[in-house]
PDB file of C-alpha atoms in Angstrom:
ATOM      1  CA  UNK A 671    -139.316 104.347  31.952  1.00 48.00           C
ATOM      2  CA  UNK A 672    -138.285 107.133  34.446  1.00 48.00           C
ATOM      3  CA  UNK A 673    -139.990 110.198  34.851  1.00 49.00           C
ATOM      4  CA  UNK A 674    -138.480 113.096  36.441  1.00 49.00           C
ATOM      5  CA  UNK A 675    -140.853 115.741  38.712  1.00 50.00           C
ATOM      6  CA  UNK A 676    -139.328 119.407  39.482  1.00 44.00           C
ATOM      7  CA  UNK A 677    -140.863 122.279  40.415  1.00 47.00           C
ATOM      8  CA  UNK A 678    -140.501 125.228  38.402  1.00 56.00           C
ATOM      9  CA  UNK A 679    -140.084 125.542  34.869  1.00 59.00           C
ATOM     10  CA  UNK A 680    -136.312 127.276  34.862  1.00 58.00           C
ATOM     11  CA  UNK A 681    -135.284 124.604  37.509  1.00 61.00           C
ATOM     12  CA  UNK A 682    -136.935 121.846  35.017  1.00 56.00           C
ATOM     13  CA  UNK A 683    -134.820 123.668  32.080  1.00 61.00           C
ATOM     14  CA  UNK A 684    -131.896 123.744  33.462  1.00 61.00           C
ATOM     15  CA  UNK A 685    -131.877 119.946  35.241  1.00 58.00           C
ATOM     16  CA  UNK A 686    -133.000 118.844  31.887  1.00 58.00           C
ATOM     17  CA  UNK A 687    -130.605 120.329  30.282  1.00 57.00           C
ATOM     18  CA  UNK A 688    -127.952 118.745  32.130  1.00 55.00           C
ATOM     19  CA  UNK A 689    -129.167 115.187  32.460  1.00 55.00           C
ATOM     20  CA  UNK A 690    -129.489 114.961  28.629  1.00 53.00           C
ATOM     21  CA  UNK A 691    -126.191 116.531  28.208  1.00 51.00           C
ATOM     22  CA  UNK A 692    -125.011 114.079  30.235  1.00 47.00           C
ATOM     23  CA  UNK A 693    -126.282 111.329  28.650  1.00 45.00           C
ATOM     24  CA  UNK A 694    -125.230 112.500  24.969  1.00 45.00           C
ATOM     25  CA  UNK A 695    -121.648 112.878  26.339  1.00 43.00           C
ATOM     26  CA  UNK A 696    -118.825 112.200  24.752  1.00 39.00           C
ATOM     27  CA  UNK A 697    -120.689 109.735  22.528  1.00 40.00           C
ATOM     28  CA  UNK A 698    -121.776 111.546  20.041  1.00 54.00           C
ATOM     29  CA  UNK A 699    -122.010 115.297  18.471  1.00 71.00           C
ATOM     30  CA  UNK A 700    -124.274 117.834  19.594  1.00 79.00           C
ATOM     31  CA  UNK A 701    -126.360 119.038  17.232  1.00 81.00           C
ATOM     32  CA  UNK A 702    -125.138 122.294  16.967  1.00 82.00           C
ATOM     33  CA  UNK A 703    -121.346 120.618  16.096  1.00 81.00           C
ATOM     34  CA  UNK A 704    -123.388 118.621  13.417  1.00 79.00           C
ATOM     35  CA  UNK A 705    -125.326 121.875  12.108  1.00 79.00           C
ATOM     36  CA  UNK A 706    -122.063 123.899  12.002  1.00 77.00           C
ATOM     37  CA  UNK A 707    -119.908 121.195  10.695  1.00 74.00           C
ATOM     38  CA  UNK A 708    -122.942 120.681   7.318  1.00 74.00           C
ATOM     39  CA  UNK A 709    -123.273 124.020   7.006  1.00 71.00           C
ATOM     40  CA  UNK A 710    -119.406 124.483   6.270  1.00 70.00           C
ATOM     41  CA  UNK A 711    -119.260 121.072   3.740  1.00 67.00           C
ATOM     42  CA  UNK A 712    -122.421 121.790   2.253  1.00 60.00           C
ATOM     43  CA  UNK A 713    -122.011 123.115  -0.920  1.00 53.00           C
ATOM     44  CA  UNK A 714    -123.286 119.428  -2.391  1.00 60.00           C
ATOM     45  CA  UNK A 715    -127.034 119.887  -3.049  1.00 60.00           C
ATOM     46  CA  UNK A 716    -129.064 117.447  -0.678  1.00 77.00           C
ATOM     47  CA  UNK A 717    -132.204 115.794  -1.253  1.00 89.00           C
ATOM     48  CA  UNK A 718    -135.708 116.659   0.297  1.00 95.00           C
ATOM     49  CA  UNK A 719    -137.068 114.180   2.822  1.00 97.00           C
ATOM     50  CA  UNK A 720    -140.724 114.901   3.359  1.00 98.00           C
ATOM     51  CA  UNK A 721    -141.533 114.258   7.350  1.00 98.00           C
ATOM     52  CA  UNK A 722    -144.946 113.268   7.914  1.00 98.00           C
ATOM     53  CA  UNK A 723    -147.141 113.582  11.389  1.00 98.00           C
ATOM     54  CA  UNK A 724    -149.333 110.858  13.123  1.00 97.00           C
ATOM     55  CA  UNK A 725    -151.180 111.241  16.524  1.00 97.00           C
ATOM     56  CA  UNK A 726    -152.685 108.878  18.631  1.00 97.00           C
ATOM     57  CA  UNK A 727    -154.349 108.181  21.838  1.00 97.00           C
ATOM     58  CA  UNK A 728    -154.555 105.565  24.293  1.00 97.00           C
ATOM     59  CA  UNK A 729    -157.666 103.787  24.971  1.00 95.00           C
ATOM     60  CA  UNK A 730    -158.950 105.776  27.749  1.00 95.00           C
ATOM     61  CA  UNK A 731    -157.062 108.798  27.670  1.00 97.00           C
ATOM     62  CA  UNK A 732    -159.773 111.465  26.597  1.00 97.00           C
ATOM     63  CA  UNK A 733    -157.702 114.799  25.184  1.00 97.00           C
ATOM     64  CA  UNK A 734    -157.749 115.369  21.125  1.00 98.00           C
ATOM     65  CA  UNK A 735    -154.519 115.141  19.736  1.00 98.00           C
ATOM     66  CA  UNK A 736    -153.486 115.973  16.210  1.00 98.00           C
ATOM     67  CA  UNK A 737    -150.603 117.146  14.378  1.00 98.00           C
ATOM     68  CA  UNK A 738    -151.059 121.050  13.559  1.00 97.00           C
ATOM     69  CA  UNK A 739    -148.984 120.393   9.893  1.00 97.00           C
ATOM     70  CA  UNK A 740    -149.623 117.544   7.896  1.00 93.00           C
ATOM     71  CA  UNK A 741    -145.850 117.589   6.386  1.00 97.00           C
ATOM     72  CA  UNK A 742    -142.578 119.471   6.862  1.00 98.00           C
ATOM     73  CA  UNK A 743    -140.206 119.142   4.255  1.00 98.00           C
ATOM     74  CA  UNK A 744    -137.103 119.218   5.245  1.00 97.00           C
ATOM     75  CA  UNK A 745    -133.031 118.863   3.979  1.00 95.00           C
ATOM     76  CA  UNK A 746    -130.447 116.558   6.350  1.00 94.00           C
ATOM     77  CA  UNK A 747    -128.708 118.591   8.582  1.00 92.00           C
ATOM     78  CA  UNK A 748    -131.482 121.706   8.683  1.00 93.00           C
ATOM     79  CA  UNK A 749    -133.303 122.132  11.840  1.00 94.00           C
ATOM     80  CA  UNK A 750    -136.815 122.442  11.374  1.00 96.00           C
ATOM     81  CA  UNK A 751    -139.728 122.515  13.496  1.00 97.00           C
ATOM     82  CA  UNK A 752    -143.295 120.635  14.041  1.00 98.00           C
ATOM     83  CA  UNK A 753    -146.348 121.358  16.577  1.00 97.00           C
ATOM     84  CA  UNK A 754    -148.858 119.316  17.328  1.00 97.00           C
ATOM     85  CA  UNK A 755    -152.088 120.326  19.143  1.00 97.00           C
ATOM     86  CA  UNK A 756    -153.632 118.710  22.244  1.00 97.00           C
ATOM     87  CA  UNK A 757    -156.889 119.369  23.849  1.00 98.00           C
ATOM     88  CA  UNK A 758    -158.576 118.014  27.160  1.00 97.00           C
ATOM     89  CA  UNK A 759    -161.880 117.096  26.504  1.00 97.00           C
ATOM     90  CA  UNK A 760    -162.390 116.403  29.624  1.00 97.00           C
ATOM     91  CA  UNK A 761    -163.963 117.641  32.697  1.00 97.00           C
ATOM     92  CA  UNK A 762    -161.586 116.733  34.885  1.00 97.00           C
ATOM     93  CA  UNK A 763    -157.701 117.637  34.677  1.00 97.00           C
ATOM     94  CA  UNK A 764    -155.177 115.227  32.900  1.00 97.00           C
ATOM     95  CA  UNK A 765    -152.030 114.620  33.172  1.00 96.00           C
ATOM     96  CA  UNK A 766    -150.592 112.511  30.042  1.00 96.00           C
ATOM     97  CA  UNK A 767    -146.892 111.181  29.237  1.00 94.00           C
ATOM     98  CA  UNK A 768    -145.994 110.362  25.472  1.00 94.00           C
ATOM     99  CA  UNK A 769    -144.105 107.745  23.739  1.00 92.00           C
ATOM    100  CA  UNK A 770    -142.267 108.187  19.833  1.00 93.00           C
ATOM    101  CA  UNK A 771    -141.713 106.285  17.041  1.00 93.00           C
ATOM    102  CA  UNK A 772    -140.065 106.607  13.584  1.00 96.00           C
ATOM    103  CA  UNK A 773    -140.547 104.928  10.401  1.00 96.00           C
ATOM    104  CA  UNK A 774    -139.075 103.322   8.647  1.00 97.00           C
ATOM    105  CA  UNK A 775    -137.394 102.210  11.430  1.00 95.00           C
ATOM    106  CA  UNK A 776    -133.972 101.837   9.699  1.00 96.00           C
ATOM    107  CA  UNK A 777    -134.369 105.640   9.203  1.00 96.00           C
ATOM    108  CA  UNK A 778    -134.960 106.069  13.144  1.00 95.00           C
ATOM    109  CA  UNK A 779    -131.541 106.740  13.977  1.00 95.00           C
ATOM    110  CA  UNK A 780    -131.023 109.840  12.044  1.00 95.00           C
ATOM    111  CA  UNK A 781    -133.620 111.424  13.439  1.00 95.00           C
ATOM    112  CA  UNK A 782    -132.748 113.611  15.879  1.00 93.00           C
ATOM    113  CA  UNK A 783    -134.460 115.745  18.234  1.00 92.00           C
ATOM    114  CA  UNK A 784    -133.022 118.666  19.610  1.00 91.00           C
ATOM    115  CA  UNK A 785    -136.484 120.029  21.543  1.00 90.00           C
ATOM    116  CA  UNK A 786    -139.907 118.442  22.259  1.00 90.00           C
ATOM    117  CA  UNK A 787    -142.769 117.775  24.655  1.00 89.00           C
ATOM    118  CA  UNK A 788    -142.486 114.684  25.615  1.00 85.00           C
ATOM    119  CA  UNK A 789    -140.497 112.183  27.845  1.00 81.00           C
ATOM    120  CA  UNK A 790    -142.560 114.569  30.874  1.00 88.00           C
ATOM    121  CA  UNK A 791    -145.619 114.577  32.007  1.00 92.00           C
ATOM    122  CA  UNK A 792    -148.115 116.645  30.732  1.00 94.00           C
ATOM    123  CA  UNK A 793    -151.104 118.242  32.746  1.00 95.00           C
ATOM    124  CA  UNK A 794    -153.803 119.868  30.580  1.00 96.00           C
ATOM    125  CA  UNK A 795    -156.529 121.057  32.756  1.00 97.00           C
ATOM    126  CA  UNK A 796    -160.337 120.692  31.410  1.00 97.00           C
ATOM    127  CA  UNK A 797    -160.751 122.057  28.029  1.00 97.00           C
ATOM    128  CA  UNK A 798    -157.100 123.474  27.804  1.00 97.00           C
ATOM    129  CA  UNK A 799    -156.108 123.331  23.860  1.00 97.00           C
ATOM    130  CA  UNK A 800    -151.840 123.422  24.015  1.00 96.00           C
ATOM    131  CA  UNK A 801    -149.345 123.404  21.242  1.00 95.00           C
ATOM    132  CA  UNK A 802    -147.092 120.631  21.600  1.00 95.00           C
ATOM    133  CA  UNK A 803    -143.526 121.578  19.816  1.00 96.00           C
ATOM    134  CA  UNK A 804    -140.979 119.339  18.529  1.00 96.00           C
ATOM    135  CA  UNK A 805    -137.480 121.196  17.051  1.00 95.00           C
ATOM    136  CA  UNK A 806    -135.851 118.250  14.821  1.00 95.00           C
ATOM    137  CA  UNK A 807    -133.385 117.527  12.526  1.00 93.00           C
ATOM    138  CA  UNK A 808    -132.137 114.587  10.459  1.00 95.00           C
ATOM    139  CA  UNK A 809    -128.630 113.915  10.910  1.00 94.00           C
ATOM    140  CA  UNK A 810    -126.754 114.415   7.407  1.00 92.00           C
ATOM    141  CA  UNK A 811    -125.160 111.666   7.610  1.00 92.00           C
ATOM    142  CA  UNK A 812    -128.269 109.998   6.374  1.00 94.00           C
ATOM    143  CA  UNK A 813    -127.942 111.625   3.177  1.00 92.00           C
ATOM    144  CA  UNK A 814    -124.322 109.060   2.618  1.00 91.00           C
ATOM    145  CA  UNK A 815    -126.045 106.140   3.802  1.00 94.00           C
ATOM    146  CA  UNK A 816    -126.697 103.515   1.027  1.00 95.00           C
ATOM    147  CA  UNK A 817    -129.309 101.761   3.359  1.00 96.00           C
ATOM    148  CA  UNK A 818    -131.028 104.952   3.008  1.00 96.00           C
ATOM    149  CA  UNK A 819    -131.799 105.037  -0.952  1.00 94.00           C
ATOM    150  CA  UNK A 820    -134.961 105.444  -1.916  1.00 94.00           C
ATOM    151  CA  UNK A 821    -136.340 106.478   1.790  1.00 96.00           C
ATOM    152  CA  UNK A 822    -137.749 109.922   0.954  1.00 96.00           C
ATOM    153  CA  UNK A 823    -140.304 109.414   3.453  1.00 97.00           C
ATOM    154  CA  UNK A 824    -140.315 109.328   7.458  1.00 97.00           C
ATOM    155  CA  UNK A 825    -143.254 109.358   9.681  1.00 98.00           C
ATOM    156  CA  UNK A 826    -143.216 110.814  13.155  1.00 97.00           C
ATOM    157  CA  UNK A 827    -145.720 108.942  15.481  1.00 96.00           C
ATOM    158  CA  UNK A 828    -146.652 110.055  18.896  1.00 96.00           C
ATOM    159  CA  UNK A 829    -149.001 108.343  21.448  1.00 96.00           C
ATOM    160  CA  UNK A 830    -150.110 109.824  24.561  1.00 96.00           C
ATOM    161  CA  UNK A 831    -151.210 107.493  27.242  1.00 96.00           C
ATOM    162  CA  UNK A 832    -153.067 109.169  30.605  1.00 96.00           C
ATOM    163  CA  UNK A 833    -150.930 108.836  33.374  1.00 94.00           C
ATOM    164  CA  UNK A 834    -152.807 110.834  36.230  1.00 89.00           C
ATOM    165  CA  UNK A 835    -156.547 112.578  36.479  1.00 89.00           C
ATOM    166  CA  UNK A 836    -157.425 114.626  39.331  1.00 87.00           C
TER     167      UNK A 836
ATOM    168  CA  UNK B 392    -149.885  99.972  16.431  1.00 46.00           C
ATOM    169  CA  UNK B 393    -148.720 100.064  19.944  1.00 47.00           C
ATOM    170  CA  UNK B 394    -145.026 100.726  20.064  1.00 46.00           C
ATOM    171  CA  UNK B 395    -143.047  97.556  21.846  1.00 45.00           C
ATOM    172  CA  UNK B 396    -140.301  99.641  19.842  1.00 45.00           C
ATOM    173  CA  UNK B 397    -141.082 102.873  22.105  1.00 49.00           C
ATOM    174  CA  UNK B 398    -141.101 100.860  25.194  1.00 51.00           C
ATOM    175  CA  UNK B 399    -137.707  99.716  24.747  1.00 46.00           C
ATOM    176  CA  UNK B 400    -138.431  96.331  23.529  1.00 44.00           C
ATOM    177  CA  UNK B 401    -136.512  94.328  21.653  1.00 43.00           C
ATOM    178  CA  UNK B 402    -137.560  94.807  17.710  1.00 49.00           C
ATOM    179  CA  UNK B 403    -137.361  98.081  18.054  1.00 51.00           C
ATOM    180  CA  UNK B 404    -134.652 101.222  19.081  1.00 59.00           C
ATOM    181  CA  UNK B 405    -134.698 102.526  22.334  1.00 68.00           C
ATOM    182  CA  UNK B 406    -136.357 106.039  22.844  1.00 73.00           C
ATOM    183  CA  UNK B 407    -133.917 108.676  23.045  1.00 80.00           C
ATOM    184  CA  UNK B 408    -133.886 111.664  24.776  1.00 80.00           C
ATOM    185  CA  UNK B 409    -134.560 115.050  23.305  1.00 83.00           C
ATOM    186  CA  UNK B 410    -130.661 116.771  22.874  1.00 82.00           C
ATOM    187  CA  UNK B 411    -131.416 119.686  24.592  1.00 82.00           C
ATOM    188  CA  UNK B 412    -134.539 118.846  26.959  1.00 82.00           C
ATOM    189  CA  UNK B 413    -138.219 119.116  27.442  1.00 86.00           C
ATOM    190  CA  UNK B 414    -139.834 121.885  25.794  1.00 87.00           C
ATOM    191  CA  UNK B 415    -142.423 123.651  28.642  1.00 90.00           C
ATOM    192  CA  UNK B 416    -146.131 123.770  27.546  1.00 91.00           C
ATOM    193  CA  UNK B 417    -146.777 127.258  26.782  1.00 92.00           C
ATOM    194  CA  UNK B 418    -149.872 127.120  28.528  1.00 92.00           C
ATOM    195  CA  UNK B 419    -150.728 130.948  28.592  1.00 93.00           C
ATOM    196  CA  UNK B 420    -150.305 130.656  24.738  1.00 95.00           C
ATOM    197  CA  UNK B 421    -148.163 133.614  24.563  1.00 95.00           C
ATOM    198  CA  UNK B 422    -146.412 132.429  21.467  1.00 96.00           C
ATOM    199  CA  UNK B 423    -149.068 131.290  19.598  1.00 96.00           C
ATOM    200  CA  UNK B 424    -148.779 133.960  17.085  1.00 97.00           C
ATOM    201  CA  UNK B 425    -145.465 133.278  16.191  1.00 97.00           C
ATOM    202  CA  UNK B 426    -146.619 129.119  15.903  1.00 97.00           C
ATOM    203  CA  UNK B 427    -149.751 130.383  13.322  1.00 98.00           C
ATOM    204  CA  UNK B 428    -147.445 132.692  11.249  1.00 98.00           C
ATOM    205  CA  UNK B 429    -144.786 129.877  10.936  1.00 98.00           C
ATOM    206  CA  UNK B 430    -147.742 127.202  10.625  1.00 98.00           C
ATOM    207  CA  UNK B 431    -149.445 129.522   7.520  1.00 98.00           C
ATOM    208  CA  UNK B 432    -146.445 130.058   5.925  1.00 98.00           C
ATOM    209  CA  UNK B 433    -145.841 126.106   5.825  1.00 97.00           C
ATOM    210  CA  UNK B 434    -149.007 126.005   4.409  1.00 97.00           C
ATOM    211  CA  UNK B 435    -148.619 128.826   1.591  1.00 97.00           C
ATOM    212  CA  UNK B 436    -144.983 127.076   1.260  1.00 96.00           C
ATOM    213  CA  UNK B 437    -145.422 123.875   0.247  1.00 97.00           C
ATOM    214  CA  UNK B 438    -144.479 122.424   3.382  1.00 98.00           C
ATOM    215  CA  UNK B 439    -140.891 123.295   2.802  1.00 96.00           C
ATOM    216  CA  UNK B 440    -139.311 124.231   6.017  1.00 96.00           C
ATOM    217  CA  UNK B 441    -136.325 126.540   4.757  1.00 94.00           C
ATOM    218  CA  UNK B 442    -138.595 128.718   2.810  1.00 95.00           C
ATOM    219  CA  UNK B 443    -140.100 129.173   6.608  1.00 97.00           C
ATOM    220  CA  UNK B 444    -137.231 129.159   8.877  1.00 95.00           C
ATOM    221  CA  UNK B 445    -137.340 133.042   9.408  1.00 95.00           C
ATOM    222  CA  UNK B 446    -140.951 132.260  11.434  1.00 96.00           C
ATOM    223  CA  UNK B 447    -139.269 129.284  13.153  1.00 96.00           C
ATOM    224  CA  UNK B 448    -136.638 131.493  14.585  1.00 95.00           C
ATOM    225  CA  UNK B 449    -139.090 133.952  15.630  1.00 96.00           C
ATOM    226  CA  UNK B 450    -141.346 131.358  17.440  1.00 96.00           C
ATOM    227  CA  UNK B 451    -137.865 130.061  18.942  1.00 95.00           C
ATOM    228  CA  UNK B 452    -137.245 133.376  20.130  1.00 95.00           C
ATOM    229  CA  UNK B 453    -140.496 133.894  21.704  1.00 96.00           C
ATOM    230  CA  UNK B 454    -139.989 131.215  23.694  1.00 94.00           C
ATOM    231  CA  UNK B 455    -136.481 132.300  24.434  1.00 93.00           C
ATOM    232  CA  UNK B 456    -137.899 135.569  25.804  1.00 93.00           C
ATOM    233  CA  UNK B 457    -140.419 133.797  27.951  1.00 92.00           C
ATOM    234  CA  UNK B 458    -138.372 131.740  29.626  1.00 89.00           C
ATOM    235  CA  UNK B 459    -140.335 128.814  27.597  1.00 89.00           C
ATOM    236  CA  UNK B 460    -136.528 127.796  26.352  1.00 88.00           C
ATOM    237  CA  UNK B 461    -132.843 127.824  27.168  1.00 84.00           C
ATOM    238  CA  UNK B 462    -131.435 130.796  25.845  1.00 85.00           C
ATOM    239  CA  UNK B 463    -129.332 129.905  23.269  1.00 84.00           C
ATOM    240  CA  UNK B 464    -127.318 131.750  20.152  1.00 84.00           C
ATOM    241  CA  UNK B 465    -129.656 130.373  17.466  1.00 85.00           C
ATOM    242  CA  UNK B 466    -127.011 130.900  14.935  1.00 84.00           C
ATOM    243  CA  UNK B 467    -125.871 127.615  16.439  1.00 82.00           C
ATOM    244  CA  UNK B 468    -128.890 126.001  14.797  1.00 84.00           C
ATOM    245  CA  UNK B 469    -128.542 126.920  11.574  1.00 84.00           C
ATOM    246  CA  UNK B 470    -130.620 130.277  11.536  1.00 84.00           C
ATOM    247  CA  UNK B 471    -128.031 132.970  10.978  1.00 74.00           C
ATOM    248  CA  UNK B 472    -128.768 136.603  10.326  1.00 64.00           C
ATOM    249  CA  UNK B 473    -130.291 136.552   6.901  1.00 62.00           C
ATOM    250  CA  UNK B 474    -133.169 134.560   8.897  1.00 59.00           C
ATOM    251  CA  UNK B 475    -134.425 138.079   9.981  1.00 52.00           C
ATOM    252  CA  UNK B 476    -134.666 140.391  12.796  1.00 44.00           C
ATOM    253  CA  UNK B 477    -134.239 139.924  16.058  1.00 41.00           C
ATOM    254  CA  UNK B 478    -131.234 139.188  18.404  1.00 40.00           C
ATOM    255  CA  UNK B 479    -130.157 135.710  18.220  1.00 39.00           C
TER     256      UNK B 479
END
């Protein structure tokens, strides 16, 4: 997995920006053509999915990390948000990188974030508590998917593994 | 439960990028009372995210403001004008 290092938060923004744009291109809707284009159908009433939060750490990597909300309840197609809360522990600062899943897994692909934390490093220094955002949205497609009967439930797992300590 | 998936491997999807980027670490906390007003309302809510989305576009904003996101029309995502104050 690449990581990318910049200087500068705007400079980090705005490369960012552009490299995931770039990658999205042409293959798929943003998410703001997706929000728009649900908001305008949407007079159907959609089903609740409840998203829950897990946290984890590596072996070895010594910050607390928890999700702030147990839940979000949420409707396809609504953007919502989630924090989670990280803390290092340690006396000594850390830099940590994290990796995602979804479950169930056949439910992965409609999830879709628009905003997080992670695919960057991370660099907490010693006892620095952070708030760790992630601005999501299920794709409303899910809500026509037969596969997707009966999933009313998708967890959002995130492990952070210690990548650097100074 | 150590995610071959995450890693690319081969039972699982590939991690995908975040559509619009990395969020920076707010690390001199200046939106944190925006996050605990959308956080307690979640919690006096039910959990139900559109009975909270006028905090979540006030915490967006915040971060807007601080250079701690893109600035972007929020409208775009779904919180219009009857999501409260505040220039979008």
């Amino acid at each position: 997995m690449q990581l990318f290092h910049f200087t500068g938060d705007s400079v980090k923004l705005l490369v960012m920006g552009a490299l995931f744009n770039d990658a999205r291109h042409g293959s798929l809707q943003t998410v703001e053509e997706k929000i728009a284009r649900h908001a305008q159908d949407g007079s159907a009433p959609t089903r609740e999915v409840v998203v829950q939060f897990n946290a984890d750490v590596a072996d070895g990597m010594p910050w607390k990390f928890v999700p702030t909300q147990r839940e979000v309840r949420v409707k396809p197609g609504e953007s919502a948000l989630a924090f989670y809360t990280a803390e290092n522990r340690s006396s000594t600062p850390i830099t940590g990188v994290s990796t995602y899943n979804v479950t169930p897994m056949k439910a992965a692909v409609y999830f879709n974030k628009i905003q997080c934390f992670c695919f960057e490093e991370q660099r907490l220094l010693p006892g620095e508590q952070i708030d760790m955002p992630v601005f999501f949205y299920i794709d409303p497609e899910f809500e026509t998917d037969p596969r997707m009967d009966g999933v009313n439930n998708l967890i959002l797992s995130y492990t952070f593994f210690k990548v650097g300590e100074e | 439960m150590l995610a071959g998936g995450a890693f690319g491997g081969n039972r699982g999807l590939r991690p995908v990028p975040p559509e619009k980027g990395v969020f920076p670490l707010d690390h001199t906390h200046e939106c944190d009372l925006e996050k605990k007003e959308y956080i307690n309302c979640l919690k006096s809510s039910g959990y139900q995210s559109e009975r909270c989305r006028g905090f979540s576009k006030l915490y967006l904003e915040c971060r807007i403001q601080r250079n701690l996101m893109a600035k972007q029309d929020l409208s775009e995502f779904g919180f219009g004008k009857e999501y409260g104050m505040g220039a979008s």
